[in-house]
């Protein structure tokens, strides 16, 4: 989740292809299903941050994952 959160600008959440990553990771993250999943995660992260009144970096990974699963998001490309 740390690739979604800006190091320098408090409250900024990146999504889509604006993520901090290596070239190797970029080759996997460029795929449409992965891009969609990171966008959904960024949206949930932003919503939880606002709901809880805390900065995005203080939102727990487990909370984001739980909300995504409850919404029916498939977190794996395997079926």
Short mmCIF file of C-alpha atoms in Angstrom, two decimals, residues 3 5 15 19 21 23 25 31 39-40 50 54 57 59-60:
data_model
loop_
_atom_site.label_atom_id
_atom_site.label_comp_id
_atom_site.label_asym_id
_atom_site.label_seq_id
_atom_site.Cartn_x
_atom_site.Cartn_y
_atom_site.Cartn_z
CA UNK A 3 3.29 2.82 -3.29
CA UNK A 5 0.97 7.16 -0.51
CA UNK A 15 -3.41 5.66 -8.46
CA UNK A 19 2.83 4.82 -8.67
CA UNK A 21 7.87 1.38 -8.66
CA UNK A 23 10.93 -1.09 -13.98
CA UNK A 25 7.27 -3.99 -11.11
CA UNK A 31 -1.78 -4.69 -16.94
CA UNK A 39 -7.35 2.22 -8.33
CA UNK A 40 -9.96 0.49 -6.19
CA UNK A 50 -11.82 10.56 5.50
CA UNK A 54 -6.73 10.20 9.86
CA UNK A 57 -0.54 6.62 5.89
CA UNK A 59 -4.97 3.62 7.63
CA UNK A 60 -4.30 -0.06 8.28
#
